[in-house]
PDB file of C-alpha atoms and ligand atoms in Angstrom:
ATOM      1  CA  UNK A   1     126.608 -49.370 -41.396  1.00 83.00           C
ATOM      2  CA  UNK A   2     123.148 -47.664 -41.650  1.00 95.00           C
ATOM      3  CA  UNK A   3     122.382 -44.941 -44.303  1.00 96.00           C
ATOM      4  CA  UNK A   4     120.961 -42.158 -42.817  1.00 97.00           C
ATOM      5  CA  UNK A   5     117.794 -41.153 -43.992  1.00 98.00           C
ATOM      6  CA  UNK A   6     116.394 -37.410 -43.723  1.00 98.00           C
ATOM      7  CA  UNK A   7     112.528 -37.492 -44.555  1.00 98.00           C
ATOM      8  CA  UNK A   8     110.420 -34.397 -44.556  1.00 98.00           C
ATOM      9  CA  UNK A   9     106.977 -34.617 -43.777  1.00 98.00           C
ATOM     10  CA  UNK A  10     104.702 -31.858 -45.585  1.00 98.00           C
ATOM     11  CA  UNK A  11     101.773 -32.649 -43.774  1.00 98.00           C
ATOM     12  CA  UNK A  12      98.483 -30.415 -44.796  1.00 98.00           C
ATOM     13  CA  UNK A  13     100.909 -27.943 -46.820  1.00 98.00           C
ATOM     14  CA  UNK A  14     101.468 -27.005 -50.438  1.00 98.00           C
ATOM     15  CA  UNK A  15      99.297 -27.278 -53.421  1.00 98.00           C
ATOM     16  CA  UNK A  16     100.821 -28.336 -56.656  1.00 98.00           C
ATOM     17  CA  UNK A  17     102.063 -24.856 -57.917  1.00 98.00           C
ATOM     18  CA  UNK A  18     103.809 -24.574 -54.174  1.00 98.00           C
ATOM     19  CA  UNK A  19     105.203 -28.557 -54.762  1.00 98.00           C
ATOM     20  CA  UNK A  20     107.064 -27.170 -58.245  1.00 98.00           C
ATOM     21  CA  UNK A  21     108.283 -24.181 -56.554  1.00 98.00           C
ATOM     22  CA  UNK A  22     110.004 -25.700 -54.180  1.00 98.00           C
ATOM     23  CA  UNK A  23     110.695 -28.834 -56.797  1.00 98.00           C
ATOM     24  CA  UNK A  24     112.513 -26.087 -58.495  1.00 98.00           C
ATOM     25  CA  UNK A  25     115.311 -25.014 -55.739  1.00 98.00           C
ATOM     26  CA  UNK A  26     116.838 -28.326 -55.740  1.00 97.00           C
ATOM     27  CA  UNK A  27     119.976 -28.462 -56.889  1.00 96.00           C
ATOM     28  CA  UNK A  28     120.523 -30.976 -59.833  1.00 91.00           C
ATOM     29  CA  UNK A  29     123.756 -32.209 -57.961  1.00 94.00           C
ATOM     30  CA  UNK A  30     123.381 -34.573 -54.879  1.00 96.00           C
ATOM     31  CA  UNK A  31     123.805 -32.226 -52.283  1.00 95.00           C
ATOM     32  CA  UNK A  32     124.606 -34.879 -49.633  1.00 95.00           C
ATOM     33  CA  UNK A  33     125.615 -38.075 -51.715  1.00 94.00           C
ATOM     34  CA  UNK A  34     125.602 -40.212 -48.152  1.00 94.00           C
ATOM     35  CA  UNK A  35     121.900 -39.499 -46.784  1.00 97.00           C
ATOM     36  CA  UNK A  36     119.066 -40.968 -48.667  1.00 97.00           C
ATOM     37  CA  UNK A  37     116.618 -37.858 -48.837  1.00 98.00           C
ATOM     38  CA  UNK A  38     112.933 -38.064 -49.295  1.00 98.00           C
ATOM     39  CA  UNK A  39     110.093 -35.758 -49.544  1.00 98.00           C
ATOM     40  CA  UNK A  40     106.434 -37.497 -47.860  1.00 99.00           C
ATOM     41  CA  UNK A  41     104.200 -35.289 -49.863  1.00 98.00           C
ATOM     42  CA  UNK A  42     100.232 -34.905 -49.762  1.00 98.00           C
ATOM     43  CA  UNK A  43      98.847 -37.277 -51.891  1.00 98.00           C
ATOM     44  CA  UNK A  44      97.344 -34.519 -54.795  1.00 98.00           C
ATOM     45  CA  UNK A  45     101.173 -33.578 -55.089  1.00 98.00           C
ATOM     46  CA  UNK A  46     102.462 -36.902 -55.716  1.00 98.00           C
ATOM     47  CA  UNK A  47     102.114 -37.315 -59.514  1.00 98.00           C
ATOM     48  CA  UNK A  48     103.704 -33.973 -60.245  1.00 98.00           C
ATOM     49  CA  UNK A  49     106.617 -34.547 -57.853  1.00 98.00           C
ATOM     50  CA  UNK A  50     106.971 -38.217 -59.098  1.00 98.00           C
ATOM     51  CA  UNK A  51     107.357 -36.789 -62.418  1.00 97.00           C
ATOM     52  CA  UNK A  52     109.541 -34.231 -62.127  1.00 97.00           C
ATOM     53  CA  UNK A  53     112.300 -36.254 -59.258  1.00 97.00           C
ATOM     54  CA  UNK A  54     112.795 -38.968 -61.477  1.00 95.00           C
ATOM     55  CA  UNK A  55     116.536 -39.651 -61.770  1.00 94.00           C
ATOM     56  CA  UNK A  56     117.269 -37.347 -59.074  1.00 97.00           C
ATOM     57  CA  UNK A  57     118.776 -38.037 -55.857  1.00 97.00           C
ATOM     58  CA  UNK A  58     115.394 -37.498 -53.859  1.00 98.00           C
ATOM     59  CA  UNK A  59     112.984 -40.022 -53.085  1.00 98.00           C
ATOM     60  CA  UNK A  60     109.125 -39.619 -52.567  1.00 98.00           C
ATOM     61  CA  UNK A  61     106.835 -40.272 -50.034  1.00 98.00           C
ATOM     62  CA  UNK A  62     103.381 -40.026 -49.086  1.00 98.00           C
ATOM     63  CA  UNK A  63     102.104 -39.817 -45.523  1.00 98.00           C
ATOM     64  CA  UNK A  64      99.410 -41.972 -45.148  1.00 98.00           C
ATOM     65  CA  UNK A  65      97.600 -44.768 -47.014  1.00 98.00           C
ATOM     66  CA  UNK A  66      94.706 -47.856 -46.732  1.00 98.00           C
ATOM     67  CA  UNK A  67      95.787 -51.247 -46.153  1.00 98.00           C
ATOM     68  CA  UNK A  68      93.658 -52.801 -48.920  1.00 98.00           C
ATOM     69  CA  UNK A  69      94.288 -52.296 -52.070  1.00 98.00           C
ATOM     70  CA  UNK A  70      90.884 -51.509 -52.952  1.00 98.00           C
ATOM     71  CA  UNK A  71      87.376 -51.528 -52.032  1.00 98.00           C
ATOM     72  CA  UNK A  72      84.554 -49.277 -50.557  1.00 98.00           C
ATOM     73  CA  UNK A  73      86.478 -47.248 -48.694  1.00 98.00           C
ATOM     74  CA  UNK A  74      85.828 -43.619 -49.737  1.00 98.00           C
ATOM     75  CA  UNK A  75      88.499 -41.274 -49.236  1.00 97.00           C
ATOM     76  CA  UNK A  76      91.094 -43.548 -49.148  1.00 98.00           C
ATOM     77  CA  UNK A  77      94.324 -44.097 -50.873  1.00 98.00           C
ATOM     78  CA  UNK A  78      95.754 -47.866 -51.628  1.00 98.00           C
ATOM     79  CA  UNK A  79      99.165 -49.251 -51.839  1.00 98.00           C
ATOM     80  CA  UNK A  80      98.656 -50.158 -55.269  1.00 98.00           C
ATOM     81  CA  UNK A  81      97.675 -46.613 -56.388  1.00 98.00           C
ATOM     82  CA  UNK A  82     100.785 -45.140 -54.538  1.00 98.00           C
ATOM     83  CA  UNK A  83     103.081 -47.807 -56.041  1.00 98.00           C
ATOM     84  CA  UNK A  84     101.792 -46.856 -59.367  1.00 97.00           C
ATOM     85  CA  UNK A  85     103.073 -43.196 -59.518  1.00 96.00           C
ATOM     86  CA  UNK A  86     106.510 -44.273 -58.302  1.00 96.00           C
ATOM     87  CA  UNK A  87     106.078 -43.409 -54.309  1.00 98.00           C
ATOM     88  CA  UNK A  88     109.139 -45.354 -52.558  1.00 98.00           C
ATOM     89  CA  UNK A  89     108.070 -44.731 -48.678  1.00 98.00           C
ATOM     90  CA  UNK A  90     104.839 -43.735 -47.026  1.00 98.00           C
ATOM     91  CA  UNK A  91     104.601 -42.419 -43.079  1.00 98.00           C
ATOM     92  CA  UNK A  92     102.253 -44.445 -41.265  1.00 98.00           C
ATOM     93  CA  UNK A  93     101.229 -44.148 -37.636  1.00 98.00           C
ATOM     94  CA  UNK A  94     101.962 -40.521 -37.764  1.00 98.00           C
ATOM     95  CA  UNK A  95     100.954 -39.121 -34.147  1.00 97.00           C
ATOM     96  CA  UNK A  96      98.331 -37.046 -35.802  1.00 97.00           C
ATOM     97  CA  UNK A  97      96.889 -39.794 -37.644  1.00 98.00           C
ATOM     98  CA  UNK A  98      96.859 -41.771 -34.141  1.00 97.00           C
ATOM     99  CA  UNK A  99      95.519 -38.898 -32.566  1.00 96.00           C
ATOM    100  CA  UNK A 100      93.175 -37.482 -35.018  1.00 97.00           C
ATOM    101  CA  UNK A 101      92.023 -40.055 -36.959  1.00 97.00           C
ATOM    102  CA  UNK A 102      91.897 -43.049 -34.439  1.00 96.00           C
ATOM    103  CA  UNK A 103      94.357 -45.043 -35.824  1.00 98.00           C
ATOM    104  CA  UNK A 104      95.242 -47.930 -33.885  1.00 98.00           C
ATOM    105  CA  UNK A 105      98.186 -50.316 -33.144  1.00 98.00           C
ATOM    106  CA  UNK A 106      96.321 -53.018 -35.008  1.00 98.00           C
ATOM    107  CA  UNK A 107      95.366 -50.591 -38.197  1.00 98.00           C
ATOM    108  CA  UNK A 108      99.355 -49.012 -37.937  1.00 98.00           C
ATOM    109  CA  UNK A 109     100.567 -52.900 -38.210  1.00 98.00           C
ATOM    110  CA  UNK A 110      97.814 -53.942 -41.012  1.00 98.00           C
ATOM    111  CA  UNK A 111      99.500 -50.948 -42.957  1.00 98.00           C
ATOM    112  CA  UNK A 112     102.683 -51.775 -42.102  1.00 98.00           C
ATOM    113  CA  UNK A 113     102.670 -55.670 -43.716  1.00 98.00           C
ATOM    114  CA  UNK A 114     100.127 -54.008 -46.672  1.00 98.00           C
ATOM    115  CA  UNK A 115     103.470 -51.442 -47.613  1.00 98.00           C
ATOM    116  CA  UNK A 116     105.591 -54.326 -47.299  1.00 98.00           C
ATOM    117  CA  UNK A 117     103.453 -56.162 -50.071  1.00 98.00           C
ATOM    118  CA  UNK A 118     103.606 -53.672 -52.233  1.00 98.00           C
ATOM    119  CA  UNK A 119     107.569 -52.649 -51.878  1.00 98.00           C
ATOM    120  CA  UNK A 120     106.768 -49.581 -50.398  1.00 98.00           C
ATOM    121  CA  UNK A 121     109.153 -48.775 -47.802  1.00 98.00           C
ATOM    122  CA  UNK A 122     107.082 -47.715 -44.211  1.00 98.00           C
ATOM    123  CA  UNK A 123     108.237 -44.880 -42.130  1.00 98.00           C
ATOM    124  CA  UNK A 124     106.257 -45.779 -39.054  1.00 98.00           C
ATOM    125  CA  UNK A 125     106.055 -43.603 -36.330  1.00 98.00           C
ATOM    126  CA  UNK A 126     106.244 -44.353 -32.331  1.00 98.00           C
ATOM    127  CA  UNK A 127     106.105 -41.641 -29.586  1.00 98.00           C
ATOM    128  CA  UNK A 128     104.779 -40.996 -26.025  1.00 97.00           C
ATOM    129  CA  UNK A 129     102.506 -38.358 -25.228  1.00 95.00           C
ATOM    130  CA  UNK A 130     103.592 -35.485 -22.872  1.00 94.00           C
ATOM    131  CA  UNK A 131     101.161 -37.026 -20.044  1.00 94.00           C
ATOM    132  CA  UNK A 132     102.846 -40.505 -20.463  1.00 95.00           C
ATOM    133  CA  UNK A 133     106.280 -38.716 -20.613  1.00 94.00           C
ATOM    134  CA  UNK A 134     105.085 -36.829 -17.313  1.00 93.00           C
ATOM    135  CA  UNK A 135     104.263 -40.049 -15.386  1.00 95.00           C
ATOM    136  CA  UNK A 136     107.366 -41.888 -16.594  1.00 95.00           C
ATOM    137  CA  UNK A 137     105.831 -44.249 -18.579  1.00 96.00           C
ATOM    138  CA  UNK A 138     108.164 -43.592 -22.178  1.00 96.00           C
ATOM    139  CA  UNK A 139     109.654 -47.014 -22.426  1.00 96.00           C
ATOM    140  CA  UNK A 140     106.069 -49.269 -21.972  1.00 97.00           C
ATOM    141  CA  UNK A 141     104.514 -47.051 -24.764  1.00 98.00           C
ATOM    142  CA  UNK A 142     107.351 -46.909 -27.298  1.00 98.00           C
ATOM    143  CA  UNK A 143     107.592 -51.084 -26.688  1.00 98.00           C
ATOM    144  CA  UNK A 144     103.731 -51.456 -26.978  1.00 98.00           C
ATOM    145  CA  UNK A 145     103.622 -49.524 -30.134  1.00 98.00           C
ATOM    146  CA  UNK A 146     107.247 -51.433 -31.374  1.00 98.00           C
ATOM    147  CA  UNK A 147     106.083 -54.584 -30.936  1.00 98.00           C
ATOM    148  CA  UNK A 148     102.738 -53.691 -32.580  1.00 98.00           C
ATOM    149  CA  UNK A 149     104.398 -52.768 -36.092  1.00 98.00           C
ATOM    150  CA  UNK A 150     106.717 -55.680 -35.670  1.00 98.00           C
ATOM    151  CA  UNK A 151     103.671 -58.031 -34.999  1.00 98.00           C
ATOM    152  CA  UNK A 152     103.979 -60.906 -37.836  1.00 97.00           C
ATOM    153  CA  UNK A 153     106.633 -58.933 -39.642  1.00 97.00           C
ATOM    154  CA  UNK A 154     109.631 -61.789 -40.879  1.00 96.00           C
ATOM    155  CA  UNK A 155     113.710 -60.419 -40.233  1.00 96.00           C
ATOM    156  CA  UNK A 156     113.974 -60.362 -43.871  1.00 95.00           C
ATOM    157  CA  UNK A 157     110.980 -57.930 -44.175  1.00 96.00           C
ATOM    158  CA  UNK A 158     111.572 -55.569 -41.008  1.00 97.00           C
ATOM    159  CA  UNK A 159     115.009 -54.289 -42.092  1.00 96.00           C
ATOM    160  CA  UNK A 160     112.721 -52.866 -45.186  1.00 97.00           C
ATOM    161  CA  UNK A 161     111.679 -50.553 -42.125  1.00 98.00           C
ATOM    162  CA  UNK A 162     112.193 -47.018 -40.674  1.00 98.00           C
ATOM    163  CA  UNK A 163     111.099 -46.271 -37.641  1.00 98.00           C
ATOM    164  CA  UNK A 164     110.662 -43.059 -36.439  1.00 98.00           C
ATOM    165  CA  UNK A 165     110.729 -42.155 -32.750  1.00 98.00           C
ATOM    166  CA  UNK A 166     108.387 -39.112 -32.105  1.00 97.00           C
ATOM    167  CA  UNK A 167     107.649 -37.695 -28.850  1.00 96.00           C
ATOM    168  CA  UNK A 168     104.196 -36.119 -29.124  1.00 95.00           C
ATOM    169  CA  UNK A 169     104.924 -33.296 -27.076  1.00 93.00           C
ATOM    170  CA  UNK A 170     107.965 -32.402 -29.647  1.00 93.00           C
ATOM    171  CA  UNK A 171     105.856 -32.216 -32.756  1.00 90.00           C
ATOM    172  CA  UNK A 172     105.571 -28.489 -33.909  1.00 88.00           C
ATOM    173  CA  UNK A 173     105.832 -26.880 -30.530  1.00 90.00           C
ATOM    174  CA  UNK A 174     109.874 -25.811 -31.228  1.00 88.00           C
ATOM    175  CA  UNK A 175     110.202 -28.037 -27.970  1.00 87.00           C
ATOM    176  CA  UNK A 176     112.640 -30.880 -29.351  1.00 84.00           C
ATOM    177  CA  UNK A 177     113.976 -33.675 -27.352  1.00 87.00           C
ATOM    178  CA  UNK A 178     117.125 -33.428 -26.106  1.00 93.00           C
ATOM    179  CA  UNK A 179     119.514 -35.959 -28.596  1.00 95.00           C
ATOM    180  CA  UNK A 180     120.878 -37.619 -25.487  1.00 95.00           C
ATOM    181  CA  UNK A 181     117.259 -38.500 -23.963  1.00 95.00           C
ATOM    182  CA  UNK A 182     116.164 -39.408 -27.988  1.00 96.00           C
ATOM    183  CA  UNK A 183     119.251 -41.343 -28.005  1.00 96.00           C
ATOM    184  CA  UNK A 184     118.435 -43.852 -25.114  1.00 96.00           C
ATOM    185  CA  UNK A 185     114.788 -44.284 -25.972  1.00 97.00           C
ATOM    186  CA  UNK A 186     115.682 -45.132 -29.358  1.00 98.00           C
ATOM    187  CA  UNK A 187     118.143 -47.827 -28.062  1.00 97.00           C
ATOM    188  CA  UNK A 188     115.195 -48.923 -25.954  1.00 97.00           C
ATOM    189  CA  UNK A 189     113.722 -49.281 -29.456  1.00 98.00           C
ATOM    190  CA  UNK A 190     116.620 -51.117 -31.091  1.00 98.00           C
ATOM    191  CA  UNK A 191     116.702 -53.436 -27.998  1.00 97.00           C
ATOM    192  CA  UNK A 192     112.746 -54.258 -28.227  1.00 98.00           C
ATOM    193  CA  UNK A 193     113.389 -54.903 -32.213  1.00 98.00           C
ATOM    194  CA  UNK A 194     115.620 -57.192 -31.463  1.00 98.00           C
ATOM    195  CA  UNK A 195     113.771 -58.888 -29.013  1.00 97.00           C
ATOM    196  CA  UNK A 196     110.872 -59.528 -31.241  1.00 97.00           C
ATOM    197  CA  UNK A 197     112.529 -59.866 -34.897  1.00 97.00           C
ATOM    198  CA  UNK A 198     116.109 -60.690 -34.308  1.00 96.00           C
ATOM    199  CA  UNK A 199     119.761 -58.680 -33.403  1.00 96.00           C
ATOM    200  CA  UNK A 200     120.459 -58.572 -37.444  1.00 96.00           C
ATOM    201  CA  UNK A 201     116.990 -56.559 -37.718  1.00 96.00           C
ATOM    202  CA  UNK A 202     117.475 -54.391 -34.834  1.00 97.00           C
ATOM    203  CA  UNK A 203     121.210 -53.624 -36.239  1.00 96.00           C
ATOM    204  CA  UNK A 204     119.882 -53.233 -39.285  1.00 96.00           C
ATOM    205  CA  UNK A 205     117.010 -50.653 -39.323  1.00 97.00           C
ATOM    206  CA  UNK A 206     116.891 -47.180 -39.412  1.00 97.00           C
ATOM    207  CA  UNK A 207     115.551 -45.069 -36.761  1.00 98.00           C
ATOM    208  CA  UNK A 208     114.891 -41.935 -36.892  1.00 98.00           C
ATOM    209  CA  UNK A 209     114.315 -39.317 -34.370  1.00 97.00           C
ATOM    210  CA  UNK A 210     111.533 -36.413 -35.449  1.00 97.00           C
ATOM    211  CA  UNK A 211     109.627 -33.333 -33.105  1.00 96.00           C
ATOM    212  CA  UNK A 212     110.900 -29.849 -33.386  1.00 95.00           C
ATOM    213  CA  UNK A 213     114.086 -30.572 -35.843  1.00 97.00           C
ATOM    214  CA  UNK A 214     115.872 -27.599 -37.098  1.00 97.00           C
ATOM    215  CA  UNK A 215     118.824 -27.096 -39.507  1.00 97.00           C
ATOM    216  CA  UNK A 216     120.621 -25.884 -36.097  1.00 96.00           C
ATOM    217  CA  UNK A 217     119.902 -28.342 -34.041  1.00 96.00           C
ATOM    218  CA  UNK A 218     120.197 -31.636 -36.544  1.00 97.00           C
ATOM    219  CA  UNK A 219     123.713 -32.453 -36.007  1.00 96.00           C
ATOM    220  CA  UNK A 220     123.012 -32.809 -32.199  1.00 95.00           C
ATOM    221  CA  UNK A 221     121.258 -35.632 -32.953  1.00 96.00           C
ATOM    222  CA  UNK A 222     123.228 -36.739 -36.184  1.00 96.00           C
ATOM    223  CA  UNK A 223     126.276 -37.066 -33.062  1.00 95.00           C
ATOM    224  CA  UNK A 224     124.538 -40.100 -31.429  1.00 95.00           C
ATOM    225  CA  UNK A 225     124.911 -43.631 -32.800  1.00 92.00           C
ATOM    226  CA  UNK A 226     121.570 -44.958 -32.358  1.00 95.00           C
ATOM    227  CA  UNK A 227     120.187 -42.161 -34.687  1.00 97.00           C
ATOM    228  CA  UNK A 228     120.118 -42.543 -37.893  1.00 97.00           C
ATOM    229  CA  UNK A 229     118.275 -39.466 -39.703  1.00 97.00           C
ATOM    230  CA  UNK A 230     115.486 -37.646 -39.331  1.00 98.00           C
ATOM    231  CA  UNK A 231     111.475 -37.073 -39.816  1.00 98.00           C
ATOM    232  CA  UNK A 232     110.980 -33.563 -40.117  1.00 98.00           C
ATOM    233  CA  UNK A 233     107.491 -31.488 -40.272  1.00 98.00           C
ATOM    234  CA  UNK A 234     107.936 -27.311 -39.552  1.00 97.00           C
ATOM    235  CA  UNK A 235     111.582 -27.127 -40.976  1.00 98.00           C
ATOM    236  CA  UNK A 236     111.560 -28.991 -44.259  1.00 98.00           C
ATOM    237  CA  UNK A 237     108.691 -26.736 -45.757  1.00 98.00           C
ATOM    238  CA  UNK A 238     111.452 -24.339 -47.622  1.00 98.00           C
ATOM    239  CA  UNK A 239     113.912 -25.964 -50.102  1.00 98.00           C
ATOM    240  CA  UNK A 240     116.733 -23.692 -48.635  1.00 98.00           C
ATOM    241  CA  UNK A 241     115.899 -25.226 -44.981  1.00 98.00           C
ATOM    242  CA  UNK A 242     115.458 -28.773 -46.159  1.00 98.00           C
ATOM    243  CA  UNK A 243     118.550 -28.736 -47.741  1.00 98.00           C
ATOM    244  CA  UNK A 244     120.736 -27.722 -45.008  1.00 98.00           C
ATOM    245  CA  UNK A 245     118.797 -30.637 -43.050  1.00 98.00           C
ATOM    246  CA  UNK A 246     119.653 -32.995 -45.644  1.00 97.00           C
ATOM    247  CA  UNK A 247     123.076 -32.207 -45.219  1.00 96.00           C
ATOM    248  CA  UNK A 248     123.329 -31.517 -41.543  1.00 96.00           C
ATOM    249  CA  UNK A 249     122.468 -36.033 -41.622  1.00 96.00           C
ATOM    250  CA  UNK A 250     125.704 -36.269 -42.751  1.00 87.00           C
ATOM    251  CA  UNK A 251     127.333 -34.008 -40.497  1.00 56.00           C
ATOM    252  CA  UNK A 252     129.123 -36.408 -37.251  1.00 56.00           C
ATOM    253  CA  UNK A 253     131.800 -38.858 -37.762  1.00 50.00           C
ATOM    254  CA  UNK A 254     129.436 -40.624 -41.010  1.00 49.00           C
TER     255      UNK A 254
HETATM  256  P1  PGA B 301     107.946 -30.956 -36.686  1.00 65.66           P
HETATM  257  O1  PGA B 301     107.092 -32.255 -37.082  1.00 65.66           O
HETATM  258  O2  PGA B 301     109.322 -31.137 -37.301  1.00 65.66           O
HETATM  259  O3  PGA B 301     107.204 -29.804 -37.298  1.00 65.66           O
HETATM  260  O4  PGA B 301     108.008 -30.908 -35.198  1.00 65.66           O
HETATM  261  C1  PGA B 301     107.684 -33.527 -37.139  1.00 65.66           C
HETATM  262  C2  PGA B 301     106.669 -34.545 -37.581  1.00 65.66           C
HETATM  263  O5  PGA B 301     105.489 -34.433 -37.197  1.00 65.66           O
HETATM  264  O6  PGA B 301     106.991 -35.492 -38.321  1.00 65.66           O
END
C-alpha cells in the first residue's frame, strides 16, 4: 500500500510575509490524516516555514538544490544547508529547471544520489514535451529520463523516491492530461523501475502525476491505481485550494 503524497510546488511565488499568510490558514487538525502533504517552497521561505510547521502534519520542500555540498558555486543551494533547516523533500528535474536552466539527465541523477546522502527525500520530475507527445515518442523519453534518475541508485535507496510524471505541455496551460492517458504512462514508468531497480522498488514508489491539477479535477486521477498523489504548481498557491487538493488525494477507494 502506497501513501499518497500531494506536493505543491510554489515555484517563483510568495515572499515571506505571503509564506505566513498562507502558513496561517492551515488548520491545526490533519485535514487528511492518510495523504502525506508537503509544501516545496522557494528557498528564502524555507526557514520561516520550517519554523512555524514543526509538529504539524505538513512537510517541507524546496524545489531545487546543488549536488555538492559546498564549494564555488555561487548562487547555489547544498543538501547540507537544506537538511539543516529541517527540509524533508526537494523537486529536482523540474521541467523548467530542464528547460530553463539546462539541467541534464546526468546533473538530475547527480542530485538525485546527493538528496539521497543527505536523507532528503527527491521528488524528481519526468515528462515529454508537446513535440515529442505530437510525434508519439512519450514512452522512449519518460524511460530515458527513468532510467537516468535510477542510474546507480540501490532498491533500498529508490523506494526513498517520488517520481513525478509531468507532461510539459500540461504545466500551467489549464490543459491537464487526461487520468486514463497519465495512468498508462505512469505504469510505463513503474514497469521501467522495475526493470532497472527491482519489482519491490517499482511496487514500492510513489508516482505522482502533476500539469494543470485542480481541486475539481484531482480525484480523476486519485481513481487510477498507478497514481499515487500529486505535484501541483497554479492550484496550490491559496491555502483554501491546497487544502481541498490535499484532501481530494484521499478521495477513491484509499
Ligand atoms: P501546474 O504546475 O499545476 O501549475 O500546472 C505543475 C508543476 O509544474 O509542478
Amino acid at each position: 500500500m502506497r501513501t499518497p503524497i500531494l506536493a505543491g510546488n510554489w515555484k517563483m511565488h510568495k515572499t515571506i510575509a505571503e509564506a505566513a499568510d498562507f502558513a496561517a490558514q492551515l488548520p491545526a487538525e490533519d485535514p487528511a490524516p492518510g495523504v502525506e502533504k508537503v509544501i516545496c517552497a522557494p528557498f528564502t521561505a524555507l526557514a520561516f516555514l520550517a519554523e512555524k510547521l514543526r509538529d504539524t502534519p505538513y512537510r517541507l520542500g524546496a524545489q531545487n538544490m546543488h549536488h555538492e555540498e559546498q564549494g564555488a558555486y555561487t548562487g547555489e543551494i547544498s543538501p547540507l544547508m537544506l537538511k539543516e533547516l529541517g527540509v524533508q523533500y526537494v523537486i529536482i528535474g523540474h521541467s523548467e529547471r530542464r528547460q530553463y536552466f539546462n539541467e541534464t539527465d546526468d546533473a538530475v541523477n547527480r542530485k538525485v544520489k546527493a538528496a539521497l546522502a543527505h536523507g532528503l527525500k527527491p521528488i524528481v520530475c519526468v515528462g515529454e514535451s508537446l513535440a515529442e507527445r505530437e510525434e508519439g515518442r512519450t514512452e522512449e523519453i519518460v524511460r530515458r529520463q527513468t532510467e537516468a534518475v535510477l542510474e546507480g541508485i540501490t532498491e533500498t535507496e529508490a523506494k526513498e523516491i517520488v517520481i513525478a510524471y509531468e507532461p510539459v505541455w500540461a504545466i500551467g496551460t489549464g490543459r491537464s492530461s487526461t487520468a486514463e492517458d497519465a495512468n498508462q504512462t505512469i505504469g510505463q514508468i513503474r514497469r521501467v523501475i522495475a526493470g532497472k531497480v527491482g519489482e519491490t522498488a517499482a511496487q514500492s514508489i510513489r508516482i505522482q502525476y502533476g500539469g494543470s491539477v485542480k481541486p475539481d479535477n484531482i480525484a480523476s486521477f486519485m481513481a487510477y491505481p498507478d497514481i499515487d498523489g500529486a505535484l501541483v504548481g497554479g492550484a496550490s498557491l491559496t491555502a483554501d485550494s491546497y487544502l481541498s487538493l490535499v484532501q481530494g488525494a484521499t478521495a477513491v477507494g484509499r
